[in-house]
PDB file of C-alpha atoms in Angstrom:
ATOM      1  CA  UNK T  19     -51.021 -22.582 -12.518  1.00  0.00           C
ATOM      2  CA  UNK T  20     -50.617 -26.117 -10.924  1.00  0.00           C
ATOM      3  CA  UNK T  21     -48.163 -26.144  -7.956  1.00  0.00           C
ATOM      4  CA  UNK T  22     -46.039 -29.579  -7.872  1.00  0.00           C
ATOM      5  CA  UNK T  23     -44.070 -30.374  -5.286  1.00  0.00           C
ATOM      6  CA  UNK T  24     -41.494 -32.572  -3.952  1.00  0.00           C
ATOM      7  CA  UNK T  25     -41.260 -33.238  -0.373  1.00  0.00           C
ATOM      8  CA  UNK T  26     -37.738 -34.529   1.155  1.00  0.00           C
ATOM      9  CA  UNK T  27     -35.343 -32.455   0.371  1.00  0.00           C
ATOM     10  CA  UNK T  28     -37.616 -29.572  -1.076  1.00  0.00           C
ATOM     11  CA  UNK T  29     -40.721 -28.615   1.559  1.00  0.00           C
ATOM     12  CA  UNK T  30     -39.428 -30.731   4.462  1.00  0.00           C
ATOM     13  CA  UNK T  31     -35.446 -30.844   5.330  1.00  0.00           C
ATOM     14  CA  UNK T  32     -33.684 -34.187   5.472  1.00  0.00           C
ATOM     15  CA  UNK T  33     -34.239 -36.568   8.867  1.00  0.00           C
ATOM     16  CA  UNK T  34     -32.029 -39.236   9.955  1.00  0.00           C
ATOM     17  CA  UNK T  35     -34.772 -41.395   8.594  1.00  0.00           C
ATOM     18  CA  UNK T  36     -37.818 -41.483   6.283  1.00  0.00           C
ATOM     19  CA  UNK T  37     -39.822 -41.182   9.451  1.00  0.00           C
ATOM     20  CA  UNK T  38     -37.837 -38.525  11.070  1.00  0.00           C
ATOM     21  CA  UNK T  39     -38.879 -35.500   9.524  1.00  0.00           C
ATOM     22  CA  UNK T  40     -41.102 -32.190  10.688  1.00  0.00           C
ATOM     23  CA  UNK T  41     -43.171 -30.768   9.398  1.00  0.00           C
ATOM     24  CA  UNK T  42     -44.589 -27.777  11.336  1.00  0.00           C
ATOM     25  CA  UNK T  43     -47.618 -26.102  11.104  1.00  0.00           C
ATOM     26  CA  UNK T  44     -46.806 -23.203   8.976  1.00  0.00           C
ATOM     27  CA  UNK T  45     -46.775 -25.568   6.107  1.00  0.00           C
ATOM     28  CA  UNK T  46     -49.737 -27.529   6.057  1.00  0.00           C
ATOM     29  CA  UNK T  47     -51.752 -24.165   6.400  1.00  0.00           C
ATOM     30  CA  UNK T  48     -49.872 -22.975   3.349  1.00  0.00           C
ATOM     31  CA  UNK T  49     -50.615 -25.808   1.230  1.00  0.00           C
ATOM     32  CA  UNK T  50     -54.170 -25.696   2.483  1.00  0.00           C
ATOM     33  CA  UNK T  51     -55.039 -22.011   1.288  1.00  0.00           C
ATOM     34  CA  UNK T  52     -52.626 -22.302  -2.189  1.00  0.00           C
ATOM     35  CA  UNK T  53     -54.679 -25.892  -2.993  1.00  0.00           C
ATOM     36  CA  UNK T  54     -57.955 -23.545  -2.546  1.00  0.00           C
ATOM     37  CA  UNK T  55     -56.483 -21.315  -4.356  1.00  0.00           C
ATOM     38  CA  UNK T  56     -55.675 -22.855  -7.356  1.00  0.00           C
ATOM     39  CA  UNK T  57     -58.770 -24.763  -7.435  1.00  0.00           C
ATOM     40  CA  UNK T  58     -57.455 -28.101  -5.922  1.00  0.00           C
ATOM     41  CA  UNK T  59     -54.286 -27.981  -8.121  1.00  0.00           C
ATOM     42  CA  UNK T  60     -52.023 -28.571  -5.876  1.00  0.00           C
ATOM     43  CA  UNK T  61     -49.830 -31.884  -5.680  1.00  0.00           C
ATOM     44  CA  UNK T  62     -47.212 -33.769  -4.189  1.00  0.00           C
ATOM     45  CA  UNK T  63     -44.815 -35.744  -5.924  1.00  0.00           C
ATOM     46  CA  UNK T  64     -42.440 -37.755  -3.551  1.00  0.00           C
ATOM     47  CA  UNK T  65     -40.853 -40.793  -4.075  1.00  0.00           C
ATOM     48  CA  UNK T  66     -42.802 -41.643  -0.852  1.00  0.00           C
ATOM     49  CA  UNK T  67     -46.198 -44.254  -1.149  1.00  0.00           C
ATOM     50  CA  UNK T  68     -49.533 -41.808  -0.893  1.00  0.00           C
ATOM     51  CA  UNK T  69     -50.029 -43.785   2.390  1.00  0.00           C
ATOM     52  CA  UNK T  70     -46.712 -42.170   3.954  1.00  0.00           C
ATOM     53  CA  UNK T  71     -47.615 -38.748   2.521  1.00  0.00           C
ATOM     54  CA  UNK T  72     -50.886 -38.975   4.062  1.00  0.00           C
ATOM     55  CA  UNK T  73     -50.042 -40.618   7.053  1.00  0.00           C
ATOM     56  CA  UNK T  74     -46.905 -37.394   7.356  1.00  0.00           C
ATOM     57  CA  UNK T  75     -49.337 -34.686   6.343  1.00  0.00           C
ATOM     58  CA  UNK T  76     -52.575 -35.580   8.414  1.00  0.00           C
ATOM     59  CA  UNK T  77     -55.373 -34.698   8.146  1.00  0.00           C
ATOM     60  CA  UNK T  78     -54.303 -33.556   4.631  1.00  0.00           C
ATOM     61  CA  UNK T  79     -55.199 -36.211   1.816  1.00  0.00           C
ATOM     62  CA  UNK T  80     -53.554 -33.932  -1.061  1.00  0.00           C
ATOM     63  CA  UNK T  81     -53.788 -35.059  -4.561  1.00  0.00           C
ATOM     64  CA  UNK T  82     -50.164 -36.972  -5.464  1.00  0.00           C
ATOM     65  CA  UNK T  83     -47.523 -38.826  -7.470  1.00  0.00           C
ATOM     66  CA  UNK T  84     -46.104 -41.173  -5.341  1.00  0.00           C
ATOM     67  CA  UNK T  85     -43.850 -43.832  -5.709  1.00  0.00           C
ATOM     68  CA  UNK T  86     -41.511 -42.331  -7.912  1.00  0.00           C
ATOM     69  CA  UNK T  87     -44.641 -42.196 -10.154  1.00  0.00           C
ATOM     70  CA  UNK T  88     -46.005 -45.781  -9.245  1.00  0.00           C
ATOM     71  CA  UNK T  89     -48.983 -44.465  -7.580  1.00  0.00           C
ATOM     72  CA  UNK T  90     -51.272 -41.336  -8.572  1.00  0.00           C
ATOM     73  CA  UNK T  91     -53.879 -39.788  -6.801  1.00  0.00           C
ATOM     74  CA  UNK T  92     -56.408 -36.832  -7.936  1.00  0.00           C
ATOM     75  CA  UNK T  93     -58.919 -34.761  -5.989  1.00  0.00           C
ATOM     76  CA  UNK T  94     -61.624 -36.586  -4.713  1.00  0.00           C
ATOM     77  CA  UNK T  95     -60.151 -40.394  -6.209  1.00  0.00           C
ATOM     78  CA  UNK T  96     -58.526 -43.567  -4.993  1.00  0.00           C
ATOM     79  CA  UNK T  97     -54.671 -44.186  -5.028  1.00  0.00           C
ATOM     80  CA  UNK T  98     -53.777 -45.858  -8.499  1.00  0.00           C
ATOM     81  CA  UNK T  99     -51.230 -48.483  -8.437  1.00  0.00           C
ATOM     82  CA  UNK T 100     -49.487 -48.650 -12.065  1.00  0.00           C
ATOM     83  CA  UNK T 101     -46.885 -51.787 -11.402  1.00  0.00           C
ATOM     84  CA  UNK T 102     -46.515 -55.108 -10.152  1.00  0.00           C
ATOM     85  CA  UNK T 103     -44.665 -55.252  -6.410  1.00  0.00           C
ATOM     86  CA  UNK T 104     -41.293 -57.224  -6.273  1.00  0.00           C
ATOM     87  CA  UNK T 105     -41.189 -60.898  -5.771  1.00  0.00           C
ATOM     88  CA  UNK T 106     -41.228 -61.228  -1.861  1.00  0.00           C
ATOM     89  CA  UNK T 107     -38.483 -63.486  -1.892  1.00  0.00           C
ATOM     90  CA  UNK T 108     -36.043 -60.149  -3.973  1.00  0.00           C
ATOM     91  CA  UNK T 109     -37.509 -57.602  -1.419  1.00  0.00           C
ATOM     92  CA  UNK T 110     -36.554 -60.373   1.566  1.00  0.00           C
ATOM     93  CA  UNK T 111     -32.602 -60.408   0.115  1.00  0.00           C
ATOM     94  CA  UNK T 112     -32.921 -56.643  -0.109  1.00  0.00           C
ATOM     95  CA  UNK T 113     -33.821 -56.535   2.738  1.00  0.00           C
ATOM     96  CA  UNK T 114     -31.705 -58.394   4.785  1.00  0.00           C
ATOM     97  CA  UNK T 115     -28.826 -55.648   4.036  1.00  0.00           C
ATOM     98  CA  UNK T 116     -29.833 -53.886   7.459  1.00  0.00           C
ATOM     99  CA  UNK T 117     -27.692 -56.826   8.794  1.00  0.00           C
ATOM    100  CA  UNK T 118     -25.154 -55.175   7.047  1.00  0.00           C
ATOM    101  CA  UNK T 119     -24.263 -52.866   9.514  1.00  0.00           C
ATOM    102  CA  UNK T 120     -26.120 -50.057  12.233  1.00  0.00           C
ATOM    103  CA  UNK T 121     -27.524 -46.623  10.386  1.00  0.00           C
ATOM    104  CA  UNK T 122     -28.880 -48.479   7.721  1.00  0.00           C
ATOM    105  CA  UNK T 123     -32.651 -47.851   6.967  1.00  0.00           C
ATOM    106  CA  UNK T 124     -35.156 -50.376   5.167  1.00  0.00           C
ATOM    107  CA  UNK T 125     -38.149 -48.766   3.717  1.00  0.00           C
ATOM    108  CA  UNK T 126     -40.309 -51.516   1.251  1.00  0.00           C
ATOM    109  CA  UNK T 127     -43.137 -49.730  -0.591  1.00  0.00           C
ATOM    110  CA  UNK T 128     -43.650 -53.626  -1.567  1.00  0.00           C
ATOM    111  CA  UNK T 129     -43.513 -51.967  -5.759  1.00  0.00           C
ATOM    112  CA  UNK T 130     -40.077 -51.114  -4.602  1.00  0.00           C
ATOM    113  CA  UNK T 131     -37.559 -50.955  -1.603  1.00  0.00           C
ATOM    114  CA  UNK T 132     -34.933 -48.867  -0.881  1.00  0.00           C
ATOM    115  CA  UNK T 133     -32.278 -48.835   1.413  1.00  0.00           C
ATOM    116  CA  UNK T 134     -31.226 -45.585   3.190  1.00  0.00           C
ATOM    117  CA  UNK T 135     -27.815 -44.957   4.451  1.00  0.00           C
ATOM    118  CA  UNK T 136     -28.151 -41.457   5.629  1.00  0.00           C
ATOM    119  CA  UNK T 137     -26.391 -42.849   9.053  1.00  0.00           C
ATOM    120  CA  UNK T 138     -23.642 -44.624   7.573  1.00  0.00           C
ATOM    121  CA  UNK T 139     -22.893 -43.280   4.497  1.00  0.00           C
ATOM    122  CA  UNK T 140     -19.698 -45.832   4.316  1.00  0.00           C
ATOM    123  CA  UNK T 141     -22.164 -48.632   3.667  1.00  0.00           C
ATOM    124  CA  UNK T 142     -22.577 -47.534   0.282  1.00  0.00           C
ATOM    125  CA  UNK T 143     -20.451 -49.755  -1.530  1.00  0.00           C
ATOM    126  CA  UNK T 144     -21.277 -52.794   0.689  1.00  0.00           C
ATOM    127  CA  UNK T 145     -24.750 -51.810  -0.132  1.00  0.00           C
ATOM    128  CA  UNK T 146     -24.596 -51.575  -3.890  1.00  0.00           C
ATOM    129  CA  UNK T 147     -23.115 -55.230  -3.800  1.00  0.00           C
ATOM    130  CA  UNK T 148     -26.077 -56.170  -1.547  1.00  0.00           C
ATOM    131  CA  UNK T 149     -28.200 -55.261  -4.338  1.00  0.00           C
ATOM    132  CA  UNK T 150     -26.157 -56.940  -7.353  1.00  0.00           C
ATOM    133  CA  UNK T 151     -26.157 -59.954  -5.882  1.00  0.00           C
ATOM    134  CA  UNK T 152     -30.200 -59.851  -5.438  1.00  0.00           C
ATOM    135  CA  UNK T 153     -29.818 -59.111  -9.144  1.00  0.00           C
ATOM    136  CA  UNK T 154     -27.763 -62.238 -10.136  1.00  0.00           C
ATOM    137  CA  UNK T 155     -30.075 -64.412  -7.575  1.00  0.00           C
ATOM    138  CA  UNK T 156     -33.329 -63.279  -9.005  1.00  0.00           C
ATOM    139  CA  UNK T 157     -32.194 -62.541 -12.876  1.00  0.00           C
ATOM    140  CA  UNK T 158     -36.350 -62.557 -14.051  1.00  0.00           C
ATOM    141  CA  UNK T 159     -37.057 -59.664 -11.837  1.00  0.00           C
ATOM    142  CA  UNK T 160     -37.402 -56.881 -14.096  1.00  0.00           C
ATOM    143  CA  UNK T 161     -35.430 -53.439 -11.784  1.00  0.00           C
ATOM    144  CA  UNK T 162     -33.504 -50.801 -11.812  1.00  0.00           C
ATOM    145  CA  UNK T 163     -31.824 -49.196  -9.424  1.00  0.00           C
ATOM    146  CA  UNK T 164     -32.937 -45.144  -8.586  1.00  0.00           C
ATOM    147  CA  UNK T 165     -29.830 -43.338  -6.618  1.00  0.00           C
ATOM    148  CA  UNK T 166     -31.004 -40.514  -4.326  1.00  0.00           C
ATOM    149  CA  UNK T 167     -29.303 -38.557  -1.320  1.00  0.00           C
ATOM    150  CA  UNK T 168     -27.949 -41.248   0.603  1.00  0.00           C
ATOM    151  CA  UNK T 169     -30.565 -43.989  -0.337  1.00  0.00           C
ATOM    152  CA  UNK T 170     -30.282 -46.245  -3.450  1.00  0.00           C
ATOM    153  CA  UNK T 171     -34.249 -47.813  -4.268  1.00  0.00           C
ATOM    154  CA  UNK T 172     -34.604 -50.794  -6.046  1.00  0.00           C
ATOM    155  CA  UNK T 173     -37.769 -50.211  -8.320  1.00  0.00           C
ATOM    156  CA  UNK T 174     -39.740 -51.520 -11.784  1.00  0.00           C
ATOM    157  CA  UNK T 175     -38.119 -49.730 -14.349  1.00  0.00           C
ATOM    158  CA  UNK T 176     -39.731 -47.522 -16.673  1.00  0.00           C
ATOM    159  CA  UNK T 177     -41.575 -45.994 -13.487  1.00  0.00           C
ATOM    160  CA  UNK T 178     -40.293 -41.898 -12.814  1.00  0.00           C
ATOM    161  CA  UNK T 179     -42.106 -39.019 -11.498  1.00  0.00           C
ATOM    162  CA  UNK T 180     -41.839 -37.168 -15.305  1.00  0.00           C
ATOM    163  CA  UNK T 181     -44.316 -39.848 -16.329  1.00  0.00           C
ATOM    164  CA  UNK T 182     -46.454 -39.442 -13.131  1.00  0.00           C
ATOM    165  CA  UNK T 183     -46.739 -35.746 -13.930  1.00  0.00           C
ATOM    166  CA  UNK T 184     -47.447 -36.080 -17.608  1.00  0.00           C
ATOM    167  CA  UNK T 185     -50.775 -38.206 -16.272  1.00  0.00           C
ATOM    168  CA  UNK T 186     -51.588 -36.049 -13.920  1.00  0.00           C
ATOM    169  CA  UNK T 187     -51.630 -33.083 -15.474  1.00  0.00           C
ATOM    170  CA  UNK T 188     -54.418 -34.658 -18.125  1.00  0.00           C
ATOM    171  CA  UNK T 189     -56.339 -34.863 -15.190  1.00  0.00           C
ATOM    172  CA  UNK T 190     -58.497 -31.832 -14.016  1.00  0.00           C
ATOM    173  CA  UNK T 191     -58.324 -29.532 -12.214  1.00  0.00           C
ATOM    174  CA  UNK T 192     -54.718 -30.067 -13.696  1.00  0.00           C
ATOM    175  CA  UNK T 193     -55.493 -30.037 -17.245  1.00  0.00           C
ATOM    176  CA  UNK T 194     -54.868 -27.008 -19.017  1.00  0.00           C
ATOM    177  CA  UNK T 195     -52.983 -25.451 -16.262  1.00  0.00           C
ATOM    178  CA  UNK T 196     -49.451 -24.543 -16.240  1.00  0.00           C
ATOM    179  CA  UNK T 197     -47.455 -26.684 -14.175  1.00  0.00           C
ATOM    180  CA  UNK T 198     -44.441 -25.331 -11.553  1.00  0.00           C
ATOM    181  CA  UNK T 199     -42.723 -27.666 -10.056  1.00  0.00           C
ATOM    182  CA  UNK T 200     -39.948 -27.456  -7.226  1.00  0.00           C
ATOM    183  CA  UNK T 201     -37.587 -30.561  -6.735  1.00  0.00           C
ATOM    184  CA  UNK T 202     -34.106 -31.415  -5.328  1.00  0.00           C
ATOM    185  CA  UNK T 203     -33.075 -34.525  -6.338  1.00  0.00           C
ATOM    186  CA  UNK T 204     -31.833 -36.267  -9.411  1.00  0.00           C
ATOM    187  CA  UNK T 205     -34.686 -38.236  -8.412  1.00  0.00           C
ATOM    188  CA  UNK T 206     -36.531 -34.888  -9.873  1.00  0.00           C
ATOM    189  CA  UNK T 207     -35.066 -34.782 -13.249  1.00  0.00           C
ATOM    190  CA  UNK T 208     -37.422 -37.084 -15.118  1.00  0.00           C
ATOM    191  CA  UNK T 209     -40.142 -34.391 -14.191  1.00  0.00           C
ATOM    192  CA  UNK T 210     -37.712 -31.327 -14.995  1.00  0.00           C
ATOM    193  CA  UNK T 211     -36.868 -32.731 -18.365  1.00  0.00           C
ATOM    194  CA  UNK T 212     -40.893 -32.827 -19.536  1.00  0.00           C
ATOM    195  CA  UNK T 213     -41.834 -29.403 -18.188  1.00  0.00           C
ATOM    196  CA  UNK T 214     -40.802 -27.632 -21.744  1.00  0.00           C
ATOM    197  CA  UNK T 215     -43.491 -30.267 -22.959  1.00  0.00           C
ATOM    198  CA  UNK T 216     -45.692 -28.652 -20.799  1.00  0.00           C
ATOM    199  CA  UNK T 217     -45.298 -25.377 -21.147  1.00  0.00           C
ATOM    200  CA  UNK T 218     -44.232 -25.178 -16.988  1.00  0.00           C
ATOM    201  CA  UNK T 219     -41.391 -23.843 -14.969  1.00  0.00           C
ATOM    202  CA  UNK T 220     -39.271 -25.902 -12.457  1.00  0.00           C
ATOM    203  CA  UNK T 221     -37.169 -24.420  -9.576  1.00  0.00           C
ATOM    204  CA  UNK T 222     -34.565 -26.854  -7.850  1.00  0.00           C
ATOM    205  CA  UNK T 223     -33.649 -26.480  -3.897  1.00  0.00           C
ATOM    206  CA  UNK T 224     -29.393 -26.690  -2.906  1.00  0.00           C
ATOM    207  CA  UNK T 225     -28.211 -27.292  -6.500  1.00  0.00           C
ATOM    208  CA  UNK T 226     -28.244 -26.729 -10.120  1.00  0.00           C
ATOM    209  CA  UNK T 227     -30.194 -28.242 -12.695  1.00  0.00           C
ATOM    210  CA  UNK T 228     -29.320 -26.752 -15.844  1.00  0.00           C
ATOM    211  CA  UNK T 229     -32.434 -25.230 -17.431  1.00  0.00           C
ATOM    212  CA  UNK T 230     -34.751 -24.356 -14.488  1.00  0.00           C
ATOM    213  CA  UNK T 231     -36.023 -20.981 -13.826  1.00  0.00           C
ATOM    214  CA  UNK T 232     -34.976 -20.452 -10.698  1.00  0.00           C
ATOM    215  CA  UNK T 233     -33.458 -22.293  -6.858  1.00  0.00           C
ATOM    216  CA  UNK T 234     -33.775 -22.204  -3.095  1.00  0.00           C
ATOM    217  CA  UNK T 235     -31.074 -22.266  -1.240  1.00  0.00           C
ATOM    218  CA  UNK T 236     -32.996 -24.725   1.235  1.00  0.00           C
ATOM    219  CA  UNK T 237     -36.258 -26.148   2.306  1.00  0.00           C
ATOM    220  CA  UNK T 238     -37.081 -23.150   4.769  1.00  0.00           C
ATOM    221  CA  UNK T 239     -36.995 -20.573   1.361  1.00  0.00           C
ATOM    222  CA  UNK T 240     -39.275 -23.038  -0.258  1.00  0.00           C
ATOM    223  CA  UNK T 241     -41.622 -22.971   3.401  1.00  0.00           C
ATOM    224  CA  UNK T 242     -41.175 -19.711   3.558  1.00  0.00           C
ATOM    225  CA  UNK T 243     -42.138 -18.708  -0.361  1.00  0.00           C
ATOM    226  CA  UNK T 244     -45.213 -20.714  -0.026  1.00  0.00           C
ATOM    227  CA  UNK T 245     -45.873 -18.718   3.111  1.00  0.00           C
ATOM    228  CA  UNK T 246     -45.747 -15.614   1.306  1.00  0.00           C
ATOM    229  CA  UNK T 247     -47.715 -16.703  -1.808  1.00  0.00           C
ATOM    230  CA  UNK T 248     -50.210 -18.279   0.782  1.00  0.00           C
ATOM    231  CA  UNK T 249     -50.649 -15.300   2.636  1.00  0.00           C
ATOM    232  CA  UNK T 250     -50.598 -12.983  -0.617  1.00  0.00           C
ATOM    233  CA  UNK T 251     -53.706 -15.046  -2.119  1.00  0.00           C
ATOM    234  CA  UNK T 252     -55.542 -14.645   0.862  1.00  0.00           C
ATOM    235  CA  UNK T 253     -55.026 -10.781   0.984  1.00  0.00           C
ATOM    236  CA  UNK T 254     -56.428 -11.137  -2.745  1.00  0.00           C
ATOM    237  CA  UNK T 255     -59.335 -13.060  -1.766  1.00  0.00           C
ATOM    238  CA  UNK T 256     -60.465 -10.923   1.040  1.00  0.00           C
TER     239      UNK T 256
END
């Protein structure tokens, strides 16, 4: 198999910010002995850049979708960038919605930028008028807008983490492999919908996605699976 995984929402629980997350050290030592155990086929997707997953996982330098799919990384290679950043002067009106109020959080992947309002989840409104306006003001800017849990990113369309996975798993050691893949997110849909493509199995975290083969009640089962998996392979290997 090929283990694909999310990470907010799905192997790390929610923080007030993108920044404000733990991670433990149970996990990293999971992913560790599954990647060796499946040969290197072990992945991250996250909406996060590589750099951020990197930078949040250290020492790790997994392979990964990142981006929303943007950005792809295998074993051993360089971060792939697949689309054009946003014209600084959109991501400077995007970003001037922080003025907006306190709580709300300005991450700019530069190909995208979203705008978190996990603190004050009554911006939401304000904020989605924030980003029309951009729209009208900069009407050659090809975007879309991806909704997530309590963060709305402005990003190239035609960019998902479905696509991300289909390229990756051409790549070895994903090729030929069957793909699971654990998500929370409708930000995770685009890679649900392709895994009957793929001949793989998907497994959501907190809700229901009609179709999957299984779901966590929360980021600690997910920890704690991979734990368990981890820790079976390496009674296997022994």
């Amino acid at each position: 198999i090929a283990l694909l995984l999310d990470v907010d929402g799905t192997l790390v629980d929610i923080g007030p910010s993108p920044r404000d997350v733990h991670i433990g050290h149970d996990l990293p030592d999971s992913l560790v002995r599954l990647s060796q155990a499946t040969d290197g086929a072990l992945a991250l997707v996250s909406g996060r850049p590589i750099a951020d997953l990197d930078a949040l996982f250290a020492p790790l330098k997994l392979p990964a979708v990142g981006g929303h799919g943007a950005e792809l990384r295998v074993r051993g290679g360089e971060t792939a960038t697949s689309v054009a950043p946003l014209s600084p002067d959109l991501r400077r009106h995007l970003a001037a919605a922080a003025k907006l109020g306190p709580g709300i959080v300005i991450e700019d992947k530069g190909y995208s930028l979203a705008l978190h309002y996990r603190q004050a989840p009554q911006q939401e409104d304000r904020l989605r008028s924030h980003i029309a306006a951009g729209r009208a003001a900069h009407p050659n800017e090809a975007i879309e807008v991806l909704p997530g849990k309590a963060v709305l990113e402005v990003k190239r369309p035609d960019v998902n983490k479905g696509d991300g996975v289909r390229e990756l798993m051409r790549r070895p050691p994903f090729a030929g492999r069957m793909p699971v893949f654990v998500g929370d997110d409708v930000t995770d849909e685009s890679v649900f919908a392709i895994l009957g493509e793929l001949g793989g199995k998907g497994f959501s975290v907190g809700r229901h996605f009609a179709g999957l083969d299984g779901i966590f009640n929360s980021p600690m089962d997910v920890r704690a699976a991979l734990q368990r998996l981890a820790a079976n392979q390496q009674v296997r290997g022994s």
